[in-house]
Amino acid sequence: MGIVFVPVIAGLGTAQPPSASQDELWEGFFSRHFSGTTRSLAQRIFANSGVTRRQAAVNPLLEDVSDWPTERRMRRYQVEALPLGKEAVGRALTAAGLSAGDIGLFIVCSCTGYATPGLDILLARDLGMAADTQRMFIGHMGCYAALPGLGAASDFVSARGRPALLLCAELTSLHIQPSSARVDTQQIVSHALFSDAAVAAVVVPGGSGYAVREVTAVTDTSTADHMTWDVTDAGFRMGLSPKVPQVLSRHVRGLVDDLLARHGVTSSEVDGWAVHPGGPRILNVVERELALPPLGLAASRATLDEHGNCSSPTVLLILDRLGRATPAARRIVMLAFGPGLTLYAALLDRQD
């Protein structure tokens, strides 16, 4: 039996486009985007979203993409995502003390844009990765994609003893839907929550950082229609059922309890919770079902407040916040949710 290496997150790098306040976005764009009886409902949803500021590569205050065809949105995706991804990757490599040529596997997660050659190829070229660097692109997994991406990177590192690099990059601002007088609560909620970001993580065999002990998942396919992401002629359209928190409440406790039990850990021994903030109701349900202390989800709520829901990069933003806290969290559970309906969890612990 060969050597099994412990996968460790040795460096994180974040990159975000310019931000705007939720109030500015409402007053300057969305108050006109929603009309008739929809406007008052939308105003309440925006006000209760738990979001104060958001980032947008294509800011609706400056540029209205809502009537753009999908082809135009995809061309813009490449223009905006490439420098954002390059910035995040560069910071992660610097934090890990590695160069692009050291990377054995490069994984890119994104569900907000598609092109071939994609970000994985273009960034590998521009950053100077080796010709034999393996690549993997994870698309259309949505908000939970960072965790299967982290699992694949960790498996590679464990088996090969070489560094891997994960990049999650999302430009949700490209998918504002055309205005309509028809009340569509799901679109209002999406437009009130989503934001843009890129986060990269370098995973290495051993050393200092957060060791990835396990990545696990559960999918309830009986609720597959509760969360959807459809490619339309006017960009990608989000479907988000109000029943999602109810489904999470049925599964999240068992998923976390089983994960912790396999490692002889109790929830009281977890001092960092990186829970994807799909919205305030999602966080409230997780907090209740896991019986977390009052400040257990402080980092998740602060991330939602300052950055909105950035889809796949969001749990990595929360991980970065927990790692920079004083004192830094020692043992972390990451949780993310998305289409399927799927719940992913990961257990990390800090080693110096």
Tab-separated table of C-alpha atoms in Angstrom:
chain	number	residue	atom	x	y	z
A	1	MET	CA	0.000	0.000	0.000
A	2	GLY	CA	1.410	3.403	-0.990
A	3	ILE	CA	1.794	6.490	1.140
A	4	VAL	CA	-1.420	8.422	1.794
A	5	PHE	CA	-0.792	12.158	2.147
A	6	VAL	CA	-2.932	14.429	4.351
A	7	PRO	CA	-4.525	17.125	2.161
A	8	VAL	CA	-4.115	20.575	3.697
A	9	ILE	CA	-5.530	23.916	2.530
A	10	ALA	CA	-2.324	25.940	2.587
A	11	GLY	CA	-3.545	29.140	0.959
A	12	LEU	CA	-6.739	30.984	0.085
A	13	GLY	CA	-7.098	33.904	-2.299
A	14	THR	CA	-10.174	36.057	-2.849
A	15	ALA	CA	-11.090	38.537	-5.577
A	16	GLN	CA	-14.226	40.608	-5.909
A	17	PRO	CA	-15.445	43.248	-8.346
A	18	PRO	CA	-16.639	46.668	-7.116
A	19	SER	CA	-19.474	46.708	-4.605
A	20	ALA	CA	-22.676	48.672	-4.183
A	21	SER	CA	-25.043	48.909	-1.270
A	22	GLN	CA	-28.348	47.067	-1.340
A	23	ASP	CA	-30.131	50.405	-0.953
A	24	GLU	CA	-28.269	51.854	-3.943
A	25	LEU	CA	-29.132	48.833	-6.059
A	26	TRP	CA	-32.788	49.084	-5.087
A	27	GLU	CA	-33.153	52.830	-5.607
A	28	GLY	CA	-30.973	53.033	-8.707
A	29	PHE	CA	-32.192	49.984	-10.616
A	30	PHE	CA	-34.481	47.370	-9.104
A	31	SER	CA	-37.205	49.814	-7.965
A	32	ARG	CA	-37.746	50.496	-11.676
A	33	HIS	CA	-37.034	46.928	-12.826
A	34	PHE	CA	-40.017	45.622	-10.835
A	35	SER	CA	-43.354	47.226	-11.654
A	36	GLY	CA	-46.966	47.219	-10.521
A	37	THR	CA	-47.885	45.084	-7.521
A	38	THR	CA	-44.513	43.362	-7.773
A	39	ARG	CA	-42.624	46.478	-6.667
A	40	SER	CA	-43.882	46.610	-3.074
A	41	LEU	CA	-43.258	42.872	-2.585
A	42	ALA	CA	-39.778	43.215	-4.057
A	43	GLN	CA	-38.970	46.151	-1.789
A	44	ARG	CA	-39.839	44.082	1.293
A	45	ILE	CA	-37.777	41.123	0.082
A	46	PHE	CA	-34.762	43.335	-0.635
A	47	ALA	CA	-35.056	44.960	2.793
A	48	ASN	CA	-35.229	41.588	4.587
A	49	SER	CA	-32.557	39.792	2.542
A	50	GLY	CA	-29.817	40.036	5.169
A	51	VAL	CA	-27.647	41.756	2.540
A	52	THR	CA	-26.184	45.249	3.007
A	53	ARG	CA	-23.600	45.266	0.204
A	54	ARG	CA	-22.993	43.152	-2.901
A	55	GLN	CA	-20.397	42.943	-5.649
A	56	ALA	CA	-21.090	42.964	-9.376
A	57	ALA	CA	-18.717	42.602	-12.316
A	58	VAL	CA	-21.540	44.017	-14.450
A	59	ASN	CA	-23.170	46.591	-12.204
A	60	PRO	CA	-26.853	47.201	-13.043
A	61	LEU	CA	-26.453	50.802	-11.859
A	62	LEU	CA	-24.120	51.318	-14.816
A	63	GLU	CA	-25.197	48.698	-17.341
A	64	ASP	CA	-28.549	46.936	-17.734
A	65	VAL	CA	-28.045	43.381	-19.023
A	66	SER	CA	-31.607	42.214	-18.399
A	67	ASP	CA	-32.527	42.243	-22.097
A	68	TRP	CA	-29.246	40.786	-23.351
A	69	PRO	CA	-29.384	37.447	-25.191
A	70	THR	CA	-27.457	34.570	-23.633
A	71	GLU	CA	-24.720	34.709	-26.280
A	72	ARG	CA	-23.814	38.281	-25.324
A	73	ARG	CA	-23.799	37.384	-21.630
A	74	MET	CA	-21.454	34.462	-22.270
A	75	ARG	CA	-19.001	36.646	-24.207
A	76	ARG	CA	-18.959	39.092	-21.308
A	77	TYR	CA	-18.436	36.244	-18.840
A	78	GLN	CA	-15.052	35.451	-20.374
A	79	VAL	CA	-14.026	39.120	-20.319
A	80	GLU	CA	-14.869	39.562	-16.628
A	81	ALA	CA	-14.147	36.130	-15.138
A	82	LEU	CA	-10.602	35.734	-16.442
A	83	PRO	CA	-8.971	38.651	-14.572
A	84	LEU	CA	-11.042	37.964	-11.466
A	85	GLY	CA	-9.963	34.315	-11.435
A	86	LYS	CA	-6.344	35.271	-12.115
A	87	GLU	CA	-6.356	37.622	-9.112
A	88	ALA	CA	-7.809	35.002	-6.750
A	89	VAL	CA	-5.415	32.277	-7.940
A	90	GLY	CA	-2.411	34.567	-7.662
A	91	ARG	CA	-3.244	35.429	-4.077
A	92	ALA	CA	-3.835	31.793	-3.126
A	93	LEU	CA	-0.519	30.676	-4.644
A	94	THR	CA	1.323	33.476	-2.844
A	95	ALA	CA	-0.301	32.523	0.463
A	96	ALA	CA	0.752	28.896	-0.060
A	97	GLY	CA	4.273	29.832	-1.140
A	98	LEU	CA	3.915	28.031	-4.483
A	99	SER	CA	4.147	28.912	-8.150
A	100	ALA	CA	1.650	27.987	-10.851
A	101	GLY	CA	4.131	25.445	-12.194
A	102	ASP	CA	3.879	23.442	-8.976
A	103	ILE	CA	0.188	22.605	-9.477
A	104	GLY	CA	-0.644	19.023	-10.450
A	105	LEU	CA	-4.434	19.416	-10.736
A	106	PHE	CA	-6.408	22.587	-11.480
A	107	ILE	CA	-10.150	22.482	-10.751
A	108	VAL	CA	-12.523	25.277	-11.769
A	109	CYS	CA	-16.115	25.510	-10.495
A	110	SER	CA	-18.554	27.852	-12.203
A	111	CYS	CA	-22.211	27.707	-13.183
A	112	THR	CA	-22.667	31.276	-14.439
A	113	GLY	CA	-20.760	31.090	-17.694
A	114	TYR	CA	-19.550	28.631	-20.325
A	115	ALA	CA	-17.055	28.734	-23.163
A	116	THR	CA	-14.445	26.439	-24.641
A	117	PRO	CA	-11.565	26.894	-24.160
A	118	GLY	CA	-12.708	27.676	-20.633
A	119	LEU	CA	-11.268	29.377	-17.581
A	120	ASP	CA	-9.273	26.253	-16.701
A	121	ILE	CA	-7.368	26.316	-20.002
A	122	LEU	CA	-6.984	30.085	-20.303
A	123	LEU	CA	-5.820	30.572	-16.720
A	124	ALA	CA	-3.447	27.607	-16.938
A	125	ARG	CA	-1.935	29.272	-20.017
A	126	ASP	CA	-1.778	32.797	-18.626
A	127	LEU	CA	-0.430	31.791	-15.219
A	128	GLY	CA	2.251	29.479	-16.582
A	129	MET	CA	1.042	26.095	-15.373
A	130	ALA	CA	2.926	23.060	-16.615
A	131	ALA	CA	1.756	21.352	-19.799
A	132	ASP	CA	1.067	18.152	-17.845
A	133	THR	CA	-1.146	19.867	-15.267
A	134	GLN	CA	-4.440	17.990	-15.128
A	135	ARG	CA	-7.631	20.025	-15.289
A	136	MET	CA	-11.231	19.541	-14.216
A	137	PHE	CA	-14.210	21.814	-14.813
A	138	ILE	CA	-17.241	21.498	-12.502
A	139	GLY	CA	-20.303	23.236	-13.904
A	140	HIS	CA	-23.979	23.566	-13.028
A	141	MET	CA	-23.615	22.306	-9.438
A	142	GLY	CA	-24.436	25.770	-8.185
A	143	CYS	CA	-23.926	26.920	-4.624
A	144	TYR	CA	-22.427	23.694	-3.256
A	145	ALA	CA	-19.811	23.139	-6.001
A	146	ALA	CA	-16.870	24.248	-3.834
A	147	LEU	CA	-17.164	21.171	-1.632
A	148	PRO	CA	-17.092	18.438	-4.298
A	149	GLY	CA	-14.313	20.510	-5.852
A	150	LEU	CA	-12.439	20.480	-2.561
A	151	GLY	CA	-13.083	16.742	-2.267
A	152	ALA	CA	-11.628	16.053	-5.713
A	153	ALA	CA	-8.593	18.241	-4.979
A	154	SER	CA	-8.046	16.483	-1.639
A	155	ASP	CA	-8.327	13.018	-3.201
A	156	PHE	CA	-5.735	13.959	-5.824
A	157	VAL	CA	-3.342	15.308	-3.192
A	158	SER	CA	-3.812	12.246	-0.982
A	159	ALA	CA	-3.135	9.837	-3.832
A	160	ARG	CA	-0.458	11.699	-5.800
A	161	GLY	CA	1.353	13.766	-3.177
A	162	ARG	CA	1.223	16.815	-5.465
A	163	PRO	CA	-0.483	20.198	-4.928
A	164	ALA	CA	-3.925	20.906	-6.346
A	165	LEU	CA	-5.650	24.212	-6.971
A	166	LEU	CA	-9.388	24.903	-6.720
A	167	LEU	CA	-11.006	28.031	-8.164
A	168	CYS	CA	-14.664	28.955	-7.720
A	169	ALA	CA	-15.702	31.914	-9.882
A	170	GLU	CA	-19.262	33.146	-10.353
A	171	LEU	CA	-20.738	36.169	-12.133
A	172	THR	CA	-24.397	36.071	-11.163
A	173	SER	CA	-24.763	39.732	-12.178
A	174	LEU	CA	-24.843	38.576	-15.794
A	175	HIS	CA	-28.170	36.825	-15.288
A	176	ILE	CA	-30.618	39.532	-14.279
A	177	GLN	CA	-33.853	38.514	-15.973
A	178	PRO	CA	-36.083	40.735	-18.138
A	179	SER	CA	-38.524	42.909	-16.229
A	180	SER	CA	-42.086	41.677	-15.894
A	181	ALA	CA	-45.253	42.924	-14.225
A	182	ARG	CA	-46.072	39.320	-13.267
A	183	VAL	CA	-45.321	38.494	-9.638
A	184	ASP	CA	-42.436	36.011	-9.589
A	185	THR	CA	-41.220	35.718	-6.022
A	186	GLN	CA	-38.418	33.313	-6.939
A	187	GLN	CA	-36.835	35.850	-9.307
A	188	ILE	CA	-37.221	38.656	-6.776
A	189	VAL	CA	-35.438	36.609	-4.114
A	190	SER	CA	-32.645	35.704	-6.557
A	191	HIS	CA	-32.142	39.315	-7.590
A	192	ALA	CA	-32.079	40.412	-3.938
A	193	LEU	CA	-29.428	37.900	-2.829
A	194	PHE	CA	-26.898	37.033	-5.501
A	195	SER	CA	-23.451	38.545	-5.954
A	196	ASP	CA	-20.128	38.001	-7.756
A	197	ALA	CA	-16.812	36.670	-6.447
A	198	ALA	CA	-13.851	34.399	-7.137
A	199	VAL	CA	-12.045	32.402	-4.451
A	200	ALA	CA	-9.109	30.026	-4.934
A	201	ALA	CA	-7.740	27.401	-2.552
A	202	VAL	CA	-4.385	25.624	-2.757
A	203	VAL	CA	-4.370	22.089	-1.315
A	204	VAL	CA	-0.985	20.506	-0.549
A	205	PRO	CA	0.281	17.205	0.931
A	206	GLY	CA	0.833	17.962	4.638
A	207	GLY	CA	2.173	21.064	6.344
A	208	SER	CA	0.427	23.992	8.023
A	209	GLY	CA	-3.161	24.964	7.292
A	210	TYR	CA	-6.586	23.356	7.415
A	211	ALA	CA	-6.427	19.586	6.964
A	212	VAL	CA	-9.391	18.224	4.990
A	213	ARG	CA	-10.548	15.213	6.987
A	214	GLU	CA	-13.603	14.289	4.932
A	215	VAL	CA	-16.087	15.577	2.375
A	216	THR	CA	-19.539	13.969	2.370
A	217	ALA	CA	-22.969	14.535	0.850
A	218	VAL	CA	-26.633	13.570	0.769
A	219	THR	CA	-29.077	14.200	-2.089
A	220	ASP	CA	-32.869	14.107	-1.857
A	221	THR	CA	-33.878	13.505	-5.481
A	222	SER	CA	-37.566	13.575	-4.566
A	223	THR	CA	-37.192	17.376	-4.318
A	224	ALA	CA	-35.168	17.877	-7.520
A	225	ASP	CA	-37.591	20.545	-8.742
A	226	HIS	CA	-37.092	22.744	-5.659
A	227	MET	CA	-33.935	24.397	-6.963
A	228	THR	CA	-33.250	24.827	-10.676
A	229	TRP	CA	-30.894	26.787	-12.939
A	230	ASP	CA	-32.196	26.840	-16.495
A	231	VAL	CA	-30.381	28.067	-19.588
A	232	THR	CA	-32.799	30.362	-21.430
A	233	ASP	CA	-32.510	32.746	-24.362
A	234	ALA	CA	-32.223	35.551	-21.788
A	235	GLY	CA	-29.442	34.172	-19.632
A	236	PHE	CA	-29.697	31.608	-16.844
A	237	ARG	CA	-32.887	31.614	-14.803
A	238	MET	CA	-33.019	30.615	-11.136
A	239	GLY	CA	-35.838	28.519	-9.705
A	240	LEU	CA	-35.962	28.604	-5.915
A	241	SER	CA	-38.825	26.979	-4.036
A	242	PRO	CA	-39.804	28.351	-0.609
A	243	LYS	CA	-39.803	24.696	0.534
A	244	VAL	CA	-35.973	24.467	0.395
A	245	PRO	CA	-35.470	25.276	4.108
A	246	GLN	CA	-37.997	22.563	4.989
A	247	VAL	CA	-36.012	19.963	3.010
A	248	LEU	CA	-32.755	21.064	4.625
A	249	SER	CA	-34.338	20.695	8.060
A	250	ARG	CA	-34.986	17.004	7.320
A	251	HIS	CA	-31.397	16.168	6.366
A	252	VAL	CA	-28.833	18.563	7.821
A	253	ARG	CA	-28.683	17.181	11.370
A	254	GLY	CA	-28.179	13.581	10.239
A	255	LEU	CA	-25.521	14.590	7.692
A	256	VAL	CA	-23.494	16.541	10.259
A	257	ASP	CA	-23.936	14.061	13.113
A	258	ASP	CA	-22.773	11.159	10.947
A	259	LEU	CA	-19.772	13.136	9.678
A	260	LEU	CA	-18.650	14.120	13.168
A	261	ALA	CA	-19.257	10.647	14.614
A	262	ARG	CA	-16.947	9.056	12.041
A	263	HIS	CA	-14.150	11.238	13.427
A	264	GLY	CA	-15.006	10.949	17.118
A	265	VAL	CA	-16.003	14.618	17.314
A	266	THR	CA	-19.048	16.299	18.875
A	267	SER	CA	-20.636	19.511	17.650
A	268	SER	CA	-19.486	21.285	20.834
A	269	GLU	CA	-15.895	20.659	19.677
A	270	VAL	CA	-16.488	22.546	16.410
A	271	ASP	CA	-15.547	26.192	16.810
A	272	GLY	CA	-16.096	27.279	13.209
A	273	TRP	CA	-19.218	26.851	11.080
A	274	ALA	CA	-18.941	27.842	7.420
A	275	VAL	CA	-22.553	27.482	6.312
A	276	HIS	CA	-23.575	28.647	2.855
A	277	PRO	CA	-25.945	31.608	3.353
A	278	GLY	CA	-28.558	30.798	0.755
A	279	GLY	CA	-30.604	33.414	2.598
A	280	PRO	CA	-31.578	34.296	6.169
A	281	ARG	CA	-34.134	31.463	6.386
A	282	ILE	CA	-31.515	28.883	5.405
A	283	LEU	CA	-29.192	30.034	8.170
A	284	ASN	CA	-32.009	30.086	10.722
A	285	VAL	CA	-32.975	26.503	9.876
A	286	VAL	CA	-29.394	25.215	10.124
A	287	GLU	CA	-28.852	27.067	13.392
A	288	ARG	CA	-32.016	25.544	14.856
A	289	GLU	CA	-31.508	21.983	13.627
A	290	LEU	CA	-27.869	21.830	14.764
A	291	ALA	CA	-28.669	23.608	18.055
A	292	LEU	CA	-25.803	26.030	17.477
A	293	PRO	CA	-24.849	28.739	19.980
A	294	PRO	CA	-26.079	32.308	19.312
A	295	LEU	CA	-22.891	33.365	17.501
A	296	GLY	CA	-22.287	30.011	15.805
A	297	LEU	CA	-23.201	31.366	12.375
A	298	ALA	CA	-21.801	34.869	12.872
A	299	ALA	CA	-19.252	34.431	10.072
A	300	SER	CA	-21.917	33.157	7.649
A	301	ARG	CA	-24.279	36.026	8.471
A	302	ALA	CA	-21.496	38.606	8.173
A	303	THR	CA	-20.523	37.200	4.778
A	304	LEU	CA	-24.138	37.376	3.579
A	305	ASP	CA	-24.362	40.932	4.899
A	306	GLU	CA	-21.156	42.151	3.222
A	307	HIS	CA	-21.059	40.039	0.059
A	308	GLY	CA	-24.487	38.521	-0.582
A	309	ASN	CA	-24.843	34.977	-1.914
A	310	CYS	CA	-21.964	34.511	-4.363
A	311	SER	CA	-22.957	30.915	-5.214
A	312	SER	CA	-19.997	28.481	-5.187
A	313	PRO	CA	-17.274	30.807	-3.769
A	314	THR	CA	-19.334	31.746	-0.716
A	315	VAL	CA	-18.358	28.939	1.682
A	316	LEU	CA	-14.716	29.622	0.840
A	317	LEU	CA	-15.236	33.304	1.680
A	318	ILE	CA	-16.580	32.188	5.063
A	319	LEU	CA	-13.662	29.797	5.548
A	320	ASP	CA	-11.267	32.663	4.830
A	321	ARG	CA	-13.044	34.808	7.431
A	322	LEU	CA	-12.879	32.044	10.057
A	323	GLY	CA	-9.185	31.491	9.350
A	324	ARG	CA	-8.374	35.185	9.754
A	325	ALA	CA	-10.342	35.598	12.977
A	326	THR	CA	-8.556	36.142	16.298
A	327	PRO	CA	-8.259	33.471	17.434
A	328	ALA	CA	-8.639	31.495	14.213
A	329	ALA	CA	-11.114	28.623	14.267
A	330	ARG	CA	-9.410	25.288	14.951
A	331	ARG	CA	-12.060	22.830	13.781
A	332	ILE	CA	-14.501	23.784	11.033
A	333	VAL	CA	-17.575	22.224	9.486
A	334	MET	CA	-18.424	23.528	6.025
A	335	LEU	CA	-21.969	23.132	4.712
A	336	ALA	CA	-23.378	24.052	1.309
A	337	PHE	CA	-26.641	23.345	-0.476
A	338	GLY	CA	-27.864	23.343	-4.054
A	339	PRO	CA	-29.740	21.614	-6.854
A	340	GLY	CA	-30.599	17.994	-6.331
A	341	LEU	CA	-31.645	18.931	-3.666
A	342	THR	CA	-28.109	18.333	-2.398
A	343	LEU	CA	-26.372	18.953	0.920
A	344	TYR	CA	-22.571	18.793	1.120
A	345	ALA	CA	-20.442	18.871	4.269
A	346	ALA	CA	-16.720	18.898	5.002
A	347	LEU	CA	-14.734	18.558	8.219
A	348	LEU	CA	-11.493	20.528	8.552
A	349	ASP	CA	-9.064	20.941	11.405
A	350	ARG	CA	-6.168	23.305	11.733
A	351	GLN	CA	-2.656	21.984	11.983
A	352	ASP	CA	0.401	24.154	12.568
